[in-house]
Amino acid sequence: MTQQPTEIRFTIDKSQCGQRLDIFLAQSEAAFSRSYVKCVIEEGDVLVNGIIPKVSQRLKEGDIIV
């Protein structure tokens, strides 16, 4: 049996504005390594507001990361 990928969702609040996407995800409660985060972003497995972002994208209040 294969395991289905897990979807994790974050909504950026005012205190998180300006952070880089890769750093935010590496420091999130999901606790992914920064190299893993970079890889999944580059593979298109992370979306910000429904769009494939750059690794270095700066976050804005209200951004939804999936």
mmCIF file of N, CA and C in Angstrom:
data_model
loop_
_atom_site.group_PDB
_atom_site.id
_atom_site.type_symbol
_atom_site.label_atom_id
_atom_site.label_comp_id
_atom_site.label_asym_id
_atom_site.label_seq_id
_atom_site.Cartn_x
_atom_site.Cartn_y
_atom_site.Cartn_z
ATOM 1 N N MET A 1 0.837 -1.165 0.000
ATOM 2 C CA MET A 1 0.000 0.000 0.000
ATOM 3 C C MET A 1 0.890 1.238 0.000
ATOM 4 N N THR A 2 0.603 2.176 -0.900
ATOM 5 C CA THR A 2 1.383 3.412 -0.943
ATOM 6 C C THR A 2 0.701 4.465 -0.087
ATOM 7 N N GLN A 3 1.513 5.288 0.532
ATOM 8 C CA GLN A 3 0.995 6.337 1.395
ATOM 9 C C GLN A 3 0.702 7.587 0.573
ATOM 10 N N GLN A 4 -0.463 8.184 0.807
ATOM 11 C CA GLN A 4 -0.832 9.417 0.125
ATOM 12 C C GLN A 4 -0.004 10.573 0.686
ATOM 13 N N PRO A 5 0.400 11.512 -0.165
ATOM 14 C CA PRO A 5 1.139 12.674 0.333
ATOM 15 C C PRO A 5 0.274 13.466 1.310
ATOM 16 N N THR A 6 0.913 14.037 2.292
ATOM 17 C CA THR A 6 0.225 14.836 3.290
ATOM 18 C C THR A 6 0.227 16.297 2.857
ATOM 19 N N GLU A 7 -0.923 16.934 2.958
ATOM 20 C CA GLU A 7 -0.999 18.354 2.642
ATOM 21 C C GLU A 7 -0.908 19.135 3.937
ATOM 22 N N ILE A 8 0.007 20.081 3.968
ATOM 23 C CA ILE A 8 0.176 20.961 5.115
ATOM 24 C C ILE A 8 -0.115 22.372 4.631
ATOM 25 N N ARG A 9 -0.896 23.113 5.415
ATOM 26 C CA ARG A 9 -1.327 24.447 4.998
ATOM 27 C C ARG A 9 -0.952 25.458 6.079
ATOM 28 N N PHE A 10 -0.406 26.582 5.642
ATOM 29 C CA PHE A 10 -0.068 27.690 6.535
ATOM 30 C C PHE A 10 -0.685 28.956 5.976
ATOM 31 N N THR A 11 -1.163 29.833 6.860
ATOM 32 C CA THR A 11 -1.596 31.167 6.475
ATOM 33 C C THR A 11 -0.686 32.148 7.209
ATOM 34 N N ILE A 12 -0.072 33.044 6.450
ATOM 35 C CA ILE A 12 0.918 33.971 7.008
ATOM 36 C C ILE A 12 0.227 35.118 7.732
ATOM 37 N N ASP A 13 0.680 35.366 8.957
ATOM 38 C CA ASP A 13 0.140 36.504 9.705
ATOM 39 C C ASP A 13 1.159 37.644 9.697
ATOM 40 N N LYS A 14 0.775 38.755 10.294
ATOM 41 C CA LYS A 14 1.584 39.968 10.244
ATOM 42 C C LYS A 14 2.999 39.756 10.790
ATOM 43 N N SER A 15 3.144 38.945 11.839
ATOM 44 C CA SER A 15 4.459 38.733 12.455
ATOM 45 C C SER A 15 5.408 37.922 11.562
ATOM 46 N N GLN A 16 4.870 37.234 10.551
ATOM 47 C CA GLN A 16 5.692 36.400 9.672
ATOM 48 C C GLN A 16 6.017 37.083 8.344
ATOM 49 N N CYS A 17 5.484 38.273 8.116
ATOM 50 C CA CYS A 17 5.714 38.998 6.861
ATOM 51 C C CYS A 17 7.205 39.258 6.661
ATOM 52 N N GLY A 18 7.637 39.159 5.424
ATOM 53 C CA GLY A 18 9.018 39.469 5.074
ATOM 54 C C GLY A 18 9.970 38.299 5.176
ATOM 55 N N GLN A 19 9.544 37.196 5.793
ATOM 56 C CA GLN A 19 10.420 36.030 5.875
ATOM 57 C C GLN A 19 10.526 35.368 4.506
ATOM 58 N N ARG A 20 11.679 34.738 4.266
ATOM 59 C CA ARG A 20 11.829 33.939 3.056
ATOM 60 C C ARG A 20 11.017 32.659 3.216
ATOM 61 N N LEU A 21 10.422 32.217 2.128
ATOM 62 C CA LEU A 21 9.604 31.006 2.140
ATOM 63 C C LEU A 21 10.380 29.801 2.655
ATOM 64 N N ASP A 22 11.596 29.586 2.142
ATOM 65 C CA ASP A 22 12.353 28.397 2.539
ATOM 66 C C ASP A 22 12.688 28.407 4.028
ATOM 67 N N ILE A 23 13.023 29.563 4.555
ATOM 68 C CA ILE A 23 13.356 29.660 5.980
ATOM 69 C C ILE A 23 12.097 29.464 6.825
ATOM 70 N N PHE A 24 10.988 30.070 6.415
ATOM 71 C CA PHE A 24 9.739 29.897 7.149
ATOM 72 C C PHE A 24 9.379 28.418 7.251
ATOM 73 N N LEU A 25 9.414 27.704 6.137
ATOM 74 C CA LEU A 25 9.028 26.295 6.152
ATOM 75 C C LEU A 25 10.009 25.444 6.964
ATOM 76 N N ALA A 26 11.288 25.760 6.880
ATOM 77 C CA ALA A 26 12.283 24.998 7.648
ATOM 78 C C ALA A 26 12.101 25.215 9.150
ATOM 79 N N GLN A 27 11.586 26.386 9.540
ATOM 80 C CA GLN A 27 11.407 26.694 10.961
ATOM 81 C C GLN A 27 9.987 26.415 11.449
ATOM 82 N N SER A 28 9.124 25.933 10.573
ATOM 83 C CA SER A 28 7.731 25.680 10.958
ATOM 84 C C SER A 28 7.643 24.474 11.875
ATOM 85 N N GLU A 29 6.450 24.279 12.436
ATOM 86 C CA GLU A 29 6.257 23.128 13.316
ATOM 87 C C GLU A 29 6.404 21.803 12.584
ATOM 88 N N ALA A 30 6.350 21.822 11.257
ATOM 89 C CA ALA A 30 6.561 20.602 10.482
ATOM 90 C C ALA A 30 8.026 20.172 10.531
ATOM 91 N N ALA A 31 8.929 21.104 10.854
ATOM 92 C CA ALA A 31 10.357 20.832 11.091
ATOM 93 C C ALA A 31 11.047 20.096 9.936
ATOM 94 N N PHE A 32 10.900 20.626 8.737
ATOM 95 C CA PHE A 32 11.617 20.076 7.585
ATOM 96 C C PHE A 32 13.009 20.679 7.528
ATOM 97 N N SER A 33 13.975 19.941 6.960
ATOM 98 C CA SER A 33 15.308 20.519 6.775
ATOM 99 C C SER A 33 15.227 21.543 5.637
ATOM 100 N N ARG A 34 16.104 22.515 5.663
ATOM 101 C CA ARG A 34 16.094 23.564 4.639
ATOM 102 C C ARG A 34 16.413 22.981 3.258
ATOM 103 N N SER A 35 17.284 21.987 3.202
ATOM 104 C CA SER A 35 17.603 21.374 1.905
ATOM 105 C C SER A 35 16.388 20.615 1.353
ATOM 106 N N TYR A 36 15.618 19.951 2.218
ATOM 107 C CA TYR A 36 14.400 19.273 1.782
ATOM 108 C C TYR A 36 13.381 20.290 1.288
ATOM 109 N N VAL A 37 13.219 21.384 2.045
ATOM 110 C CA VAL A 37 12.283 22.443 1.664
ATOM 111 C C VAL A 37 12.651 22.996 0.292
ATOM 112 N N LYS A 38 13.934 23.282 0.076
ATOM 113 C CA LYS A 38 14.381 23.808 -1.215
ATOM 114 C C LYS A 38 14.030 22.844 -2.343
ATOM 115 N N CYS A 39 14.256 21.569 -2.107
ATOM 116 C CA CYS A 39 13.979 20.541 -3.125
ATOM 117 C C CYS A 39 12.489 20.489 -3.471
ATOM 118 N N VAL A 40 11.619 20.456 -2.466
ATOM 119 C CA VAL A 40 10.189 20.344 -2.768
ATOM 120 C C VAL A 40 9.637 21.618 -3.403
ATOM 121 N N ILE A 41 10.198 22.774 -3.045
ATOM 122 C CA ILE A 41 9.769 24.016 -3.705
ATOM 123 C C ILE A 41 10.172 23.970 -5.180
ATOM 124 N N GLU A 42 11.409 23.591 -5.458
ATOM 125 C CA GLU A 42 11.893 23.547 -6.843
ATOM 126 C C GLU A 42 11.155 22.494 -7.671
ATOM 127 N N GLU A 43 10.659 21.438 -7.038
ATOM 128 C CA GLU A 43 9.900 20.406 -7.757
ATOM 129 C C GLU A 43 8.443 20.802 -7.988
ATOM 130 N N GLY A 44 8.040 21.947 -7.429
ATOM 131 C CA GLY A 44 6.671 22.418 -7.625
ATOM 132 C C GLY A 44 5.674 21.824 -6.647
ATOM 133 N N ASP A 45 6.168 21.242 -5.555
ATOM 134 C CA ASP A 45 5.283 20.624 -4.567
ATOM 135 C C ASP A 45 4.816 21.594 -3.495
ATOM 136 N N VAL A 46 5.226 22.847 -3.580
ATOM 137 C CA VAL A 46 4.790 23.886 -2.647
ATOM 138 C C VAL A 46 4.145 24.990 -3.478
ATOM 139 N N LEU A 47 2.998 25.450 -3.013
ATOM 140 C CA LEU A 47 2.307 26.551 -3.688
ATOM 141 C C LEU A 47 2.099 27.692 -2.710
ATOM 142 N N VAL A 48 2.228 28.916 -3.188
ATOM 143 C CA VAL A 48 1.881 30.103 -2.415
ATOM 144 C C VAL A 48 0.763 30.793 -3.179
ATOM 145 N N ASN A 49 -0.396 30.848 -2.565
ATOM 146 C CA ASN A 49 -1.590 31.426 -3.209
ATOM 147 C C ASN A 49 -1.876 30.753 -4.551
ATOM 148 N N GLY A 50 -1.637 29.431 -4.616
ATOM 149 C CA GLY A 50 -1.941 28.659 -5.813
ATOM 150 C C GLY A 50 -0.896 28.738 -6.916
ATOM 151 N N ILE A 51 0.233 29.405 -6.662
ATOM 152 C CA ILE A 51 1.277 29.593 -7.675
ATOM 153 C C ILE A 51 2.578 28.976 -7.174
ATOM 154 N N ILE A 52 3.330 28.349 -8.080
ATOM 155 C CA ILE A 52 4.641 27.803 -7.725
ATOM 156 C C ILE A 52 5.596 28.966 -7.471
ATOM 157 N N PRO A 53 6.148 29.066 -6.261
ATOM 158 C CA PRO A 53 6.999 30.194 -5.903
ATOM 159 C C PRO A 53 8.477 29.930 -6.153
ATOM 160 N N LYS A 54 9.276 30.972 -5.984
ATOM 161 C CA LYS A 54 10.727 30.833 -5.929
ATOM 162 C C LYS A 54 11.093 30.470 -4.494
ATOM 163 N N VAL A 55 12.213 29.806 -4.315
ATOM 164 C CA VAL A 55 12.683 29.422 -2.983
ATOM 165 C C VAL A 55 12.835 30.653 -2.103
ATOM 166 N N SER A 56 13.322 31.745 -2.672
ATOM 167 C CA SER A 56 13.629 32.950 -1.903
ATOM 168 C C SER A 56 12.458 33.925 -1.778
ATOM 169 N N GLN A 57 11.265 33.519 -2.208
ATOM 170 C CA GLN A 57 10.118 34.428 -2.159
ATOM 171 C C GLN A 57 9.900 34.950 -0.743
ATOM 172 N N ARG A 58 9.641 36.243 -0.628
ATOM 173 C CA ARG A 58 9.324 36.868 0.663
ATOM 174 C C ARG A 58 7.819 36.750 0.888
ATOM 175 N N LEU A 59 7.458 36.415 2.105
ATOM 176 C CA LEU A 59 6.056 36.191 2.435
ATOM 177 C C LEU A 59 5.348 37.491 2.797
ATOM 178 N N LYS A 60 4.039 37.529 2.476
ATOM 179 C CA LYS A 60 3.202 38.679 2.788
ATOM 180 C C LYS A 60 2.035 38.211 3.648
ATOM 181 N N GLU A 61 1.492 39.119 4.449
ATOM 182 C CA GLU A 61 0.360 38.787 5.293
ATOM 183 C C GLU A 61 -0.794 38.259 4.436
ATOM 184 N N GLY A 62 -1.372 37.153 4.866
ATOM 185 C CA GLY A 62 -2.480 36.550 4.144
ATOM 186 C C GLY A 62 -2.077 35.503 3.122
ATOM 187 N N ASP A 63 -0.778 35.395 2.809
ATOM 188 C CA ASP A 63 -0.333 34.345 1.884
ATOM 189 C C ASP A 63 -0.749 32.979 2.431
ATOM 190 N N ILE A 64 -1.178 32.112 1.533
ATOM 191 C CA ILE A 64 -1.543 30.753 1.914
ATOM 192 C C ILE A 64 -0.541 29.808 1.263
ATOM 193 N N ILE A 65 0.156 29.056 2.099
ATOM 194 C CA ILE A 65 1.168 28.109 1.639
ATOM 195 C C ILE A 65 0.615 26.704 1.779
ATOM 196 N N VAL A 66 0.683 25.931 0.704
ATOM 197 C CA VAL A 66 0.231 24.544 0.720
ATOM 198 C C VAL A 66 1.375 23.668 0.275
#
